[in-house]
Tab-separated table of C-alpha atoms in Angstrom:
chain	number	residue	atom	x	y	z
A	108	MET	CA	112.224	156.073	107.756
A	109	ALA	CA	113.016	153.599	104.706
A	110	LYS	CA	111.593	150.072	105.812
A	111	GLU	CA	114.584	147.264	106.045
A	112	PRO	CA	114.518	144.733	103.215
A	113	VAL	CA	112.360	141.451	103.755
A	114	ARG	CA	114.162	138.312	102.732
A	115	VAL	CA	111.911	136.570	100.672
A	116	LEU	CA	112.362	132.637	99.677
A	117	VAL	CA	110.969	130.913	96.779
A	118	THR	CA	111.627	127.233	96.208
A	119	GLY	CA	111.079	125.573	92.535
A	120	ALA	CA	111.400	129.358	91.650
A	121	ALA	CA	112.297	128.626	87.872
A	122	GLY	CA	109.143	126.660	87.866
A	123	GLN	CA	105.297	127.672	86.635
A	124	ILE	CA	104.187	128.713	89.865
A	125	GLY	CA	107.701	130.393	90.919
A	126	TYR	CA	107.652	131.907	87.578
A	127	ALA	CA	104.201	133.483	88.363
A	128	LEU	CA	104.945	134.656	92.027
A	129	VAL	CA	108.660	135.958	92.003
A	130	PRO	CA	107.321	139.152	89.886
A	131	MET	CA	104.158	139.805	92.200
A	132	ILE	CA	106.561	139.616	95.002
A	133	ALA	CA	108.862	142.146	93.841
A	134	ARG	CA	105.655	144.254	92.727
A	135	GLY	CA	105.164	144.461	96.499
A	136	ILE	CA	101.561	142.558	96.213
A	137	MET	CA	102.710	140.053	98.598
A	138	LEU	CA	104.203	142.125	101.598
A	139	GLY	CA	102.954	145.310	100.806
A	140	ALA	CA	103.297	148.696	98.295
A	141	ASP	CA	106.168	149.952	100.391
A	142	GLN	CA	107.976	147.060	101.905
A	143	PRO	CA	111.420	146.658	100.444
A	144	VAL	CA	112.499	142.750	99.232
A	145	ILE	CA	115.613	140.702	98.809
A	146	LEU	CA	114.295	137.739	96.798
A	147	HIS	CA	115.932	134.608	97.389
A	148	MET	CA	115.415	131.549	94.746
A	149	LEU	CA	116.417	128.299	94.787
A	150	ASP	CA	115.911	125.469	92.560
A	151	ILE	CA	117.248	121.854	91.528
A	152	PRO	CA	120.664	121.353	89.660
A	153	PHE	CA	118.631	120.563	86.557
A	154	ALA	CA	117.102	123.895	86.351
A	155	ALA	CA	119.608	126.403	87.092
A	156	GLU	CA	119.578	127.874	83.919
A	157	ALA	CA	116.383	128.588	83.921
A	158	LEU	CA	116.858	129.979	87.215
A	159	ASN	CA	119.436	131.938	85.877
A	160	GLY	CA	117.052	133.198	83.032
A	161	VAL	CA	114.248	134.494	85.884
A	162	LYS	CA	117.083	136.066	87.932
A	163	MET	CA	118.076	138.142	84.383
A	164	GLU	CA	114.291	139.105	83.812
A	165	LEU	CA	113.474	140.540	87.483
A	166	VAL	CA	116.407	142.342	86.615
A	167	ASP	CA	115.558	143.531	83.317
A	168	ALA	CA	111.309	144.392	85.173
A	169	ALA	CA	113.748	146.756	86.974
A	170	PHE	CA	111.171	146.697	90.041
A	171	PRO	CA	111.581	149.514	92.613
A	172	LEU	CA	111.149	147.548	95.512
A	173	LEU	CA	113.591	144.615	94.659
A	174	LYS	CA	116.663	145.221	96.180
A	175	GLY	CA	118.654	142.371	95.597
A	176	VAL	CA	117.982	138.872	94.167
A	177	VAL	CA	119.757	135.228	94.933
A	178	ALA	CA	119.033	132.794	92.677
A	179	THR	CA	120.896	129.298	93.358
A	180	THR	CA	120.766	125.504	93.815
A	181	ASP	CA	121.952	125.244	97.315
A	182	ALA	CA	119.561	125.491	100.178
A	183	VAL	CA	122.005	126.781	102.605
A	184	GLU	CA	122.803	129.803	100.493
A	185	ALA	CA	119.096	130.230	99.233
A	186	CYS	CA	117.608	129.932	103.604
A	187	THR	CA	120.468	132.499	104.788
A	188	GLY	CA	118.619	134.841	106.775
A	189	VAL	CA	115.103	134.534	105.182
A	190	ASN	CA	111.902	135.935	106.821
A	191	VAL	CA	109.615	134.702	104.763
A	192	ALA	CA	109.656	131.241	103.013
A	193	VAL	CA	107.160	130.050	100.715
A	194	MET	CA	108.106	126.116	99.850
A	195	VAL	CA	106.685	125.872	96.129
A	196	GLY	CA	109.343	122.724	95.246
A	197	GLY	CA	108.386	119.089	95.623
A	198	PHE	CA	108.052	116.159	93.937
A	199	PRO	CA	105.243	115.748	91.677
A	200	ARG	CA	102.789	112.804	91.169
A	201	LYS	CA	103.771	111.281	87.777
A	202	GLU	CA	101.519	108.872	85.879
A	203	GLY	CA	101.791	105.430	87.032
A	204	MET	CA	103.545	106.396	90.511
A	205	GLU	CA	102.458	104.834	93.877
A	206	ARG	CA	101.445	107.674	96.496
A	207	LYS	CA	104.211	105.855	98.937
A	208	ASP	CA	106.609	106.681	95.871
A	209	VAL	CA	105.663	110.280	95.659
A	210	MET	CA	105.581	110.543	99.713
A	211	SER	CA	108.923	109.314	100.385
A	212	LYS	CA	110.885	112.074	97.788
A	213	ASN	CA	108.929	114.545	99.236
A	214	VAL	CA	109.789	113.742	102.353
A	215	SER	CA	113.237	113.611	101.456
A	216	ILE	CA	113.189	117.045	99.975
A	217	TYR	CA	111.182	118.132	102.795
A	218	LYS	CA	113.152	117.179	105.417
A	219	SER	CA	116.558	118.461	103.396
A	220	GLN	CA	114.902	121.928	103.387
A	221	ALA	CA	113.544	121.677	106.673
A	222	SER	CA	117.232	121.451	108.163
A	223	ALA	CA	118.645	124.402	106.059
A	224	LEU	CA	115.719	126.969	107.635
A	225	GLU	CA	116.336	125.279	110.677
A	226	LYS	CA	119.465	126.116	110.771
A	227	HIS	CA	120.100	129.032	108.786
A	228	ALA	CA	116.834	131.217	108.202
A	229	ALA	CA	116.238	134.136	109.940
A	230	PRO	CA	114.528	133.892	113.603
A	231	ASN	CA	110.585	133.890	113.355
A	232	CYS	CA	110.472	132.923	109.906
A	233	LYS	CA	107.205	132.270	108.510
A	234	VAL	CA	106.615	129.492	105.849
A	235	LEU	CA	104.151	128.497	103.556
A	236	VAL	CA	104.186	125.128	101.953
A	237	VAL	CA	102.639	125.067	98.102
A	238	ALA	CA	104.023	121.949	96.885
A	239	ASN	CA	101.374	119.108	97.413
A	240	PRO	CA	100.945	116.994	99.738
A	241	ALA	CA	101.050	120.174	100.545
A	242	ASN	CA	99.363	119.802	104.560
A	243	THR	CA	101.949	116.404	105.436
A	244	ASN	CA	104.768	118.436	103.772
A	245	ALA	CA	104.323	120.973	106.148
A	246	LEU	CA	104.463	118.264	108.833
A	247	ILE	CA	107.620	116.820	108.031
A	248	LEU	CA	108.912	120.319	107.629
A	249	LYS	CA	107.778	121.077	111.215
A	250	GLU	CA	109.488	117.438	112.812
A	251	PHE	CA	113.120	118.500	110.845
A	252	ALA	CA	112.875	122.228	111.685
A	253	PRO	CA	111.863	122.356	115.819
A	254	SER	CA	113.240	125.649	116.492
A	255	ILE	CA	110.746	127.276	113.794
A	256	PRO	CA	107.309	127.858	116.184
A	257	GLU	CA	104.339	125.581	115.069
A	258	LYS	CA	102.543	128.628	114.438
A	259	ASN	CA	104.912	129.690	111.501
A	260	ILE	CA	104.270	126.731	109.783
A	261	THR	CA	101.411	126.652	107.136
A	262	CYS	CA	100.051	125.302	104.138
A	263	LEU	CA	98.006	126.738	100.961
A	264	THR	CA	94.374	126.423	100.733
A	265	ARG	CA	94.024	129.935	100.281
A	266	LEU	CA	93.977	128.708	96.285
A	267	ASP	CA	90.359	126.344	97.401
A	268	HIS	CA	88.905	129.216	99.656
A	269	ASN	CA	89.752	131.841	96.541
A	270	ARG	CA	87.724	129.344	94.338
A	271	ALA	CA	85.305	128.677	96.738
A	272	LEU	CA	84.232	132.630	96.735
A	273	GLY	CA	84.808	132.547	93.018
A	274	GLN	CA	82.199	129.944	92.260
A	275	VAL	CA	79.395	131.978	94.700
A	276	SER	CA	80.390	135.330	93.528
A	277	GLU	CA	79.625	133.746	89.417
A	278	ARG	CA	76.306	131.806	90.806
A	279	LEU	CA	75.207	135.018	92.208
A	280	SER	CA	76.540	137.425	89.482
A	281	VAL	CA	78.303	139.693	92.430
A	282	PRO	CA	81.693	140.987	92.716
A	283	VAL	CA	83.817	138.298	94.651
A	284	SER	CA	85.314	141.077	96.759
A	285	ASP	CA	81.445	141.391	98.239
A	286	VAL	CA	81.428	137.695	99.334
A	287	LYS	CA	83.610	136.626	102.172
A	288	ASN	CA	83.984	134.025	105.003
A	289	VAL	CA	83.844	130.761	103.002
A	290	ILE	CA	85.726	127.470	104.956
A	291	ILE	CA	88.250	125.304	104.032
A	292	TRP	CA	88.293	122.691	106.071
A	293	GLY	CA	90.690	119.545	105.817
A	294	ASN	CA	93.341	119.053	103.273
A	295	HIS	CA	94.391	120.460	100.097
A	296	SER	CA	93.123	117.250	98.280
A	297	SER	CA	89.516	116.561	96.930
A	298	THR	CA	88.781	115.556	100.467
A	299	GLN	CA	88.744	118.624	101.348
A	300	TYR	CA	85.353	120.168	102.964
A	301	PRO	CA	84.654	123.889	100.636
A	302	ASP	CA	81.883	125.133	103.503
A	303	VAL	CA	79.285	127.750	102.894
A	304	ASN	CA	77.865	127.843	106.048
A	305	HIS	CA	78.892	130.802	107.725
A	306	ALA	CA	79.639	132.634	104.482
A	307	THR	CA	77.388	136.007	103.032
A	308	VAL	CA	77.363	138.513	100.904
A	309	LYS	CA	77.482	142.391	101.070
A	310	THR	CA	74.187	143.678	99.502
A	311	SER	CA	72.519	146.823	99.328
A	312	SER	CA	70.316	146.170	102.260
A	313	GLY	CA	73.458	144.795	104.426
A	314	GLU	CA	75.110	141.331	105.002
A	315	LYS	CA	73.084	138.500	103.667
A	316	PRO	CA	74.095	134.499	104.335
A	317	VAL	CA	75.351	132.574	101.158
A	318	ARG	CA	72.154	129.803	101.379
A	319	GLU	CA	69.876	132.443	101.745
A	320	LEU	CA	71.058	134.058	98.448
A	321	VAL	CA	71.686	131.264	96.130
A	322	LYS	CA	68.290	129.635	96.990
A	323	ASN	CA	69.878	126.233	96.207
A	324	ASP	CA	71.006	123.898	98.662
A	325	GLU	CA	71.274	121.045	96.135
A	326	TRP	CA	73.853	122.867	94.084
A	327	LEU	CA	75.111	124.242	97.485
A	328	ASN	CA	75.925	120.533	98.689
A	329	GLY	CA	76.956	119.070	95.400
A	330	GLU	CA	77.755	120.628	92.819
A	331	PHE	CA	79.574	123.589	94.151
A	332	ILE	CA	81.607	121.271	96.490
A	333	SER	CA	82.550	118.963	93.867
A	334	THR	CA	83.749	121.903	91.679
A	335	VAL	CA	86.234	123.608	94.463
A	336	GLN	CA	87.491	120.412	95.097
A	337	GLN	CA	88.031	119.159	91.583
A	338	ARG	CA	89.011	122.559	90.456
A	339	GLY	CA	92.574	121.720	89.998
A	340	ALA	CA	92.187	118.684	88.188
A	341	ALA	CA	89.789	120.833	85.740
A	342	ILE	CA	92.780	123.498	84.769
A	343	ILE	CA	95.146	120.839	84.308
A	344	LYS	CA	92.499	119.375	81.510
A	345	ALA	CA	91.937	122.724	80.201
A	346	ARG	CA	95.789	124.266	79.853
A	347	LYS	CA	97.444	120.812	79.921
A	348	LEU	CA	99.485	122.526	82.822
A	349	SER	CA	98.538	122.650	86.484
A	350	SER	CA	97.273	126.377	87.932
A	351	ALA	CA	99.876	128.209	88.767
A	352	LEU	CA	98.928	132.487	88.522
A	353	SER	CA	96.012	131.296	90.971
A	354	ALA	CA	98.126	129.907	92.585
A	355	ALA	CA	100.861	132.442	92.529
A	356	SER	CA	98.025	135.077	93.550
A	357	SER	CA	96.286	133.075	96.344
A	358	ALA	CA	99.987	132.402	98.301
A	359	CYS	CA	100.318	136.150	97.809
A	360	ASP	CA	96.952	136.390	99.796
A	361	HIS	CA	98.109	133.923	102.421
A	362	ILE	CA	101.205	135.952	103.108
A	363	ARG	CA	99.589	139.118	103.023
A	364	ASP	CA	96.830	138.547	105.628
A	365	TRP	CA	98.912	136.737	107.772
A	366	VAL	CA	101.636	139.751	108.272
A	367	VAL	CA	99.193	142.904	107.296
A	368	GLY	CA	96.356	141.479	109.067
A	369	THR	CA	92.731	140.307	107.804
A	370	PRO	CA	90.174	142.913	107.722
A	371	GLU	CA	87.706	142.942	110.680
A	372	GLY	CA	84.450	140.605	110.423
A	373	THR	CA	86.684	138.290	107.657
A	374	PHE	CA	88.159	135.355	108.099
A	375	VAL	CA	90.583	133.220	105.653
A	376	SER	CA	91.409	129.337	105.698
A	377	MET	CA	94.846	128.727	106.024
A	378	GLY	CA	96.280	125.053	106.997
A	379	VAL	CA	97.516	125.261	110.141
A	380	TYR	CA	98.976	123.375	112.856
A	381	SER	CA	95.835	121.617	114.633
A	382	ASP	CA	95.317	122.514	118.901
A	383	GLY	CA	92.170	120.238	118.787
A	384	SER	CA	89.528	122.792	117.696
A	385	TYR	CA	86.411	121.573	116.333
A	386	ASN	CA	87.501	117.967	117.566
A	387	VAL	CA	90.138	117.836	114.412
A	388	PRO	CA	92.855	115.655	116.202
A	389	ALA	CA	95.560	117.846	117.392
A	390	GLY	CA	99.031	116.976	115.434
A	391	LEU	CA	97.447	117.094	112.320
A	392	ILE	CA	98.240	120.336	109.829
A	393	TYR	CA	94.475	120.986	108.859
A	394	SER	CA	93.124	123.951	107.317
A	395	PHE	CA	90.659	126.002	109.427
A	396	PRO	CA	88.897	129.389	109.719
A	397	VAL	CA	91.699	131.821	110.702
A	398	THR	CA	91.841	135.502	111.073
A	399	CYS	CA	95.500	137.343	111.728
A	400	ARG	CA	96.878	140.552	113.687
A	401	ASN	CA	99.867	141.417	114.426
A	402	GLY	CA	102.070	138.642	112.228
A	403	GLU	CA	99.792	135.403	114.236
A	404	TRP	CA	96.997	133.636	112.757
A	405	THR	CA	94.060	132.517	115.389
A	406	ILE	CA	91.069	129.947	114.468
A	407	VAL	CA	87.667	131.025	115.018
A	408	GLN	CA	86.505	129.790	117.374
A	409	GLY	CA	82.429	128.502	118.100
A	410	LEU	CA	81.257	128.528	114.484
A	411	PRO	CA	78.000	125.918	115.079
A	412	ILE	CA	78.866	122.955	112.960
A	413	ASP	CA	76.007	120.336	111.312
A	414	ASP	CA	76.105	116.648	111.384
A	415	ALA	CA	76.768	117.169	107.531
A	416	SER	CA	79.877	119.300	108.113
A	417	ARG	CA	80.627	117.204	111.013
A	418	LYS	CA	81.100	114.436	108.761
A	419	LYS	CA	83.386	115.977	106.174
A	420	MET	CA	85.356	117.390	108.422
A	421	ASP	CA	86.130	114.270	109.793
A	422	LEU	CA	86.737	112.460	106.407
A	423	THR	CA	89.501	114.547	105.337
A	424	ALA	CA	90.873	114.049	108.965
A	425	GLU	CA	90.844	110.723	108.266
A	426	GLU	CA	93.206	111.166	105.061
A	427	LEU	CA	95.352	113.269	106.673
A	428	LYS	CA	96.042	110.919	109.702
A	429	GLU	CA	96.843	108.134	106.898
A	430	GLU	CA	98.968	111.112	104.963
A	431	LYS	CA	100.328	111.781	108.224
A	432	ASP	CA	101.354	107.832	108.759
A	433	LEU	CA	102.762	106.859	105.517
A	434	ALA	CA	105.336	110.162	105.614
A	435	TYR	CA	106.612	109.009	108.732
A	436	SER	CA	107.010	105.556	107.210
A	437	CYS	CA	108.998	106.748	104.843
A	438	LEU	CA	111.124	108.117	107.052
A	439	SER	CA	111.917	104.677	109.056
């Protein structure tokens, strides 16, 4: 039996990340090599012509799995019947802008898109927010799409997770596929805490802790953390544009693991709705280590947390509480 196509929404689809992401989805990287897809692409009226150009290219690429393309500037049309929504569109912070200005613009975008998803998306639609401030945008979306289960609204910290894997792999000169179980705690911002205390590397004599192999706590507690935290800024400096292909690739990783499941013994980082695990305040969207099975994520429980980690986890939670307050003040 051929599978029914899955409808995947990408907002901001004419932008850099969208342009990198839509061919990955059409090629089966997000949902699997045997899963047909119908792409729904949304962008603002200003980008309508560029969006149409992306649609033309998708047609020209003749992707066997791609069973249809909806390219539109209308949120209702874009959200109708979608099973997976990847929210890439948002208002970027521009030079000289206050945080509150950026927040109020994003609050209004996410409020209106949440309403469209609430009314028109397929039941049990899975949502991934990529646009910054990702955690708080996801929280606003949750607020205004009350019928979408809170477990179905997530934000992207997989990019930071993959960056952390990449740094360890480069440091140890091992394939990145041999490194696992790094954790990103907290906010997708420079307060996030990349944690290697539970991470391991596959070696010829079995799995070994990253700390034991790196043998340099100064690097792991210092430069490693700041490199992962500041990687986005470093890429903007080098490329004069923000990370697009790595963001698109990690969005595919996030959704694929969520839908297909994580390998046995492996956990990944996802920004999810806190239930109070690890003493993180409930009601924040916070990045935790999770495993996924049968289309559901579960926070990994019982990992020992040392004092230094606790401080960093609390610091990023504090920032998320401030962001939440700021966002709610923009609503009133």
